[in-house]
Amino acid sequence: MPAAADHTAEPASPPPAGGDVPAAGEAPLFHERLLPGPGLWLTAVLVGGALGLILVPVNLTVAIVVSAVAIIVALILVVQYSPVLEVTEGRFRLGRARIEVELLGVPAVLRGEEWARTIGQDFEPLAHHCVRGWTRTGLRVEVLDDEDPTTAWVASTRRPDDLALALRTAQTLREGESR
């Protein structure tokens, strides 16, 4: 199940006073778009500029227009292909994939060597992965649904502690609603 990730690094608004359960449509518990670092942005600009540079011998005006359009398209593609992670209304969204939080186990925050091992030698072929090379931390959450062939969700995130807290909070809220 693919899922989208939001790469904004702004924390979600705090829960309402009095311990009320947030109503549908309120701010997500967690939202992050996994935008790349400066290197990929620079590469997108350079590739777009190079496309225009090729046309300089033909016509300078055309080269400038093609270069500007190519740079804009490259930057738009970088944003469009950056997944969004979101926890809201009892669902975890990872890119285009979504799953109810009650179908997930306890989130495990992964950093450094542990993260490298999870996406490397301990790679789970049946897990849903949303991994980006420009992040060095992530999260693994086991899927508890017996009918789902996916074993876990593995996600890159720059804020793994915040995502784990949001998932645990959403799971607690769901448990409270079901009683």
GROMACS .gro file of C-alpha atoms in nm:
model
  179
    1MET     CA    1   0.000   0.000   0.000
    2PRO     CA    2   0.175   0.321  -0.108
    3ALA     CA    3   0.135   0.629   0.103
    4ALA     CA    4   0.210   0.999   0.069
    5ALA     CA    5   0.431   1.197   0.297
    6ASP     CA    6   0.402   1.564   0.380
    7HIS     CA    7   0.734   1.728   0.432
    8THR     CA    8   0.644   2.041   0.620
    9ALA     CA    9   0.829   2.043   0.946
   10GLU     CA   10   0.563   2.228   1.141
   11PRO     CA   11   0.423   2.046   1.443
   12ALA     CA   12   0.049   1.991   1.454
   13SER     CA   13  -0.153   2.219   1.676
   14PRO     CA   14  -0.192   2.104   2.038
   15PRO     CA   15  -0.504   1.907   2.134
   16PRO     CA   16  -0.800   2.110   2.257
   17ALA     CA   17  -0.818   2.196   2.627
   18GLY     CA   18  -1.024   1.969   2.847
   19GLY     CA   19  -0.911   1.646   2.678
   20ASP     CA   20  -1.184   1.657   2.412
   21VAL     CA   21  -1.141   1.427   2.115
   22PRO     CA   22  -1.070   1.637   1.804
   23ALA     CA   23  -1.362   1.661   1.565
   24ALA     CA   24  -1.337   1.542   1.207
   25GLY     CA   25  -1.160   1.789   0.981
   26GLU     CA   26  -0.939   1.937   1.254
   27ALA     CA   27  -0.564   1.975   1.227
   28PRO     CA   28  -0.369   1.650   1.191
   29LEU     CA   29  -0.173   1.510   1.483
   30PHE     CA   30   0.130   1.487   1.253
   31HIS     CA   31   0.207   1.619   0.906
   32GLU     CA   32   0.539   1.606   0.719
   33ARG     CA   33   0.635   1.636   0.353
   34LEU     CA   34   0.963   1.458   0.286
   35LEU     CA   35   1.124   1.726   0.070
   36PRO     CA   36   1.483   1.662  -0.033
   37GLY     CA   37   1.786   1.854   0.089
   38PRO     CA   38   1.958   2.139  -0.096
   39GLY     CA   39   2.157   1.906  -0.322
   40LEU     CA   40   1.854   1.772  -0.511
   41TRP     CA   41   1.705   2.120  -0.545
   42LEU     CA   42   2.031   2.244  -0.695
   43THR     CA   43   2.045   1.943  -0.927
   44ALA     CA   44   1.691   2.015  -1.051
   45VAL     CA   45   1.789   2.375  -1.131
   46LEU     CA   46   2.111   2.268  -1.301
   47VAL     CA   47   1.940   2.004  -1.515
   48GLY     CA   48   1.674   2.254  -1.621
   49GLY     CA   49   1.942   2.511  -1.704
   50ALA     CA   50   2.142   2.254  -1.900
   51LEU     CA   51   1.840   2.176  -2.118
   52GLY     CA   52   1.824   2.543  -2.215
   53LEU     CA   53   2.200   2.566  -2.259
   54ILE     CA   54   2.184   2.300  -2.529
   55LEU     CA   55   1.969   2.532  -2.741
   56VAL     CA   56   2.192   2.844  -2.717
   57PRO     CA   57   2.356   2.780  -3.060
   58VAL     CA   58   2.010   2.758  -3.218
   59ASN     CA   59   1.842   3.063  -3.064
   60LEU     CA   60   1.919   3.250  -2.742
   61THR     CA   61   1.557   3.348  -2.675
   62VAL     CA   62   1.435   2.990  -2.719
   63ALA     CA   63   1.719   2.867  -2.495
   64ILE     CA   64   1.621   3.108  -2.216
   65VAL     CA   65   1.251   3.014  -2.240
   66VAL     CA   66   1.323   2.640  -2.249
   67SER     CA   67   1.563   2.674  -1.957
   68ALA     CA   68   1.310   2.865  -1.744
   69VAL     CA   69   1.030   2.620  -1.822
   70ALA     CA   70   1.255   2.318  -1.759
   71ILE     CA   71   1.368   2.457  -1.422
   72ILE     CA   72   1.008   2.523  -1.315
   73VAL     CA   73   0.897   2.175  -1.426
   74ALA     CA   74   1.191   2.011  -1.246
   75LEU     CA   75   1.114   2.196  -0.922
   76ILE     CA   76   0.745   2.107  -0.944
   77LEU     CA   77   0.836   1.740  -0.997
   78VAL     CA   78   1.062   1.744  -0.691
   79VAL     CA   79   0.772   1.866  -0.478
   80GLN     CA   80   0.517   1.632  -0.638
   81TYR     CA   81   0.733   1.324  -0.578
   82SER     CA   82   0.802   1.410  -0.215
   83PRO     CA   83   0.571   1.188  -0.009
   84VAL     CA   84   0.350   1.312   0.273
   85LEU     CA   85   0.324   1.144   0.613
   86GLU     CA   86   0.012   1.231   0.809
   87VAL     CA   87  -0.175   1.106   1.113
   88THR     CA   88  -0.528   1.241   1.124
   89GLU     CA   89  -0.880   1.121   1.205
   90GLY     CA   90  -0.760   0.777   1.313
   91ARG     CA   91  -0.565   0.709   0.994
   92PHE     CA   92  -0.198   0.697   0.906
   93ARG     CA   93  -0.129   0.825   0.555
   94LEU     CA   94   0.202   0.741   0.397
   95GLY     CA   95   0.208   0.874   0.042
   96ARG     CA   96  -0.104   0.746  -0.129
   97ALA     CA   97  -0.153   0.456   0.114
   98ARG     CA   98  -0.372   0.481   0.421
   99ILE     CA   99  -0.433   0.251   0.714
  100GLU     CA  100  -0.645   0.273   1.026
  101VAL     CA  101  -0.427   0.325   1.333
  102GLU     CA  102  -0.598   0.044   1.524
  103LEU     CA  103  -0.453  -0.201   1.268
  104LEU     CA  104  -0.100  -0.097   1.363
  105GLY     CA  105   0.125  -0.212   1.645
  106VAL     CA  106   0.362  -0.007   1.856
  107PRO     CA  107   0.579   0.228   1.644
  108ALA     CA  108   0.955   0.175   1.668
  109VAL     CA  109   1.179   0.479   1.613
  110LEU     CA  110   1.489   0.391   1.410
  111ARG     CA  111   1.809   0.596   1.389
  112GLY     CA  112   2.161   0.555   1.260
  113GLU     CA  113   2.282   0.196   1.232
  114GLU     CA  114   1.941   0.053   1.323
  115TRP     CA  115   1.775   0.253   1.042
  116ALA     CA  116   2.048   0.155   0.794
  117ARG     CA  117   2.005  -0.212   0.885
  118THR     CA  118   1.625  -0.194   0.851
  119ILE     CA  119   1.641  -0.054   0.498
  120GLY     CA  120   1.947  -0.262   0.408
  121GLN     CA  121   2.033  -0.614   0.522
  122ASP     CA  122   1.712  -0.659   0.728
  123PHE     CA  123   1.488  -0.536   0.442
  124GLU     CA  124   1.137  -0.683   0.466
  125PRO     CA  125   1.000  -0.757   0.118
  126LEU     CA  126   0.641  -0.777   0.243
  127ALA     CA  127   0.652  -0.447   0.430
  128HIS     CA  128   0.523  -0.124   0.279
  129HIS     CA  129   0.826   0.103   0.237
  130CYS     CA  130   0.834   0.477   0.187
  131VAL     CA  131   1.204   0.546   0.215
  132ARG     CA  132   1.395   0.851   0.096
  133GLY     CA  133   1.774   0.856   0.084
  134TRP     CA  134   1.799   1.209   0.214
  135THR     CA  135   1.668   1.112   0.558
  136ARG     CA  136   1.872   0.929   0.821
  137THR     CA  137   1.589   0.835   1.057
  138GLY     CA  138   1.265   0.647   1.024
  139LEU     CA  139   0.989   0.449   1.181
  140ARG     CA  140   0.870   0.089   1.160
  141VAL     CA  141   0.518  -0.007   1.262
  142GLU     CA  142   0.394  -0.365   1.252
  143VAL     CA  143   0.062  -0.430   1.074
  144LEU     CA  144  -0.166  -0.634   1.304
  145ASP     CA  145  -0.436  -0.716   1.047
  146ASP     CA  146  -0.423  -1.092   0.980
  147GLU     CA  147  -0.588  -1.046   0.640
  148ASP     CA  148  -0.328  -0.792   0.523
  149PRO     CA  149  -0.023  -0.953   0.360
  150THR     CA  150   0.182  -0.643   0.448
  151THR     CA  151   0.395  -0.716   0.756
  152ALA     CA  152   0.481  -0.357   0.851
  153TRP     CA  153   0.501   0.003   0.738
  154VAL     CA  154   0.854   0.143   0.717
  155ALA     CA  155   0.880   0.518   0.664
  156SER     CA  156   1.155   0.775   0.638
  157THR     CA  157   1.091   1.079   0.853
  158ARG     CA  158   1.296   1.363   0.989
  159ARG     CA  159   1.078   1.366   1.301
  160PRO     CA  160   1.043   1.001   1.407
  161ASP     CA  161   0.966   1.076   1.773
  162ASP     CA  162   0.683   1.312   1.677
  163LEU     CA  163   0.538   1.059   1.431
  164ALA     CA  164   0.554   0.777   1.688
  165LEU     CA  165   0.383   0.998   1.947
  166ALA     CA  166   0.111   1.096   1.698
  167LEU     CA  167   0.045   0.730   1.611
  168ARG     CA  168   0.027   0.628   1.978
  169THR     CA  169  -0.204   0.924   2.051
  170ALA     CA  170  -0.433   0.836   1.760
  171GLN     CA  171  -0.441   0.472   1.874
  172THR     CA  172  -0.533   0.580   2.229
  173LEU     CA  173  -0.806   0.811   2.099
  174ARG     CA  174  -0.948   0.528   1.885
  175GLU     CA  175  -0.948   0.290   2.183
  176GLY     CA  176  -1.137   0.552   2.384
  177GLU     CA  177  -1.399   0.590   2.108
  178SER     CA  178  -1.459   0.215   2.082
  179ARG     CA  179  -1.548   0.181   2.452
   0.00000   0.00000   0.00000
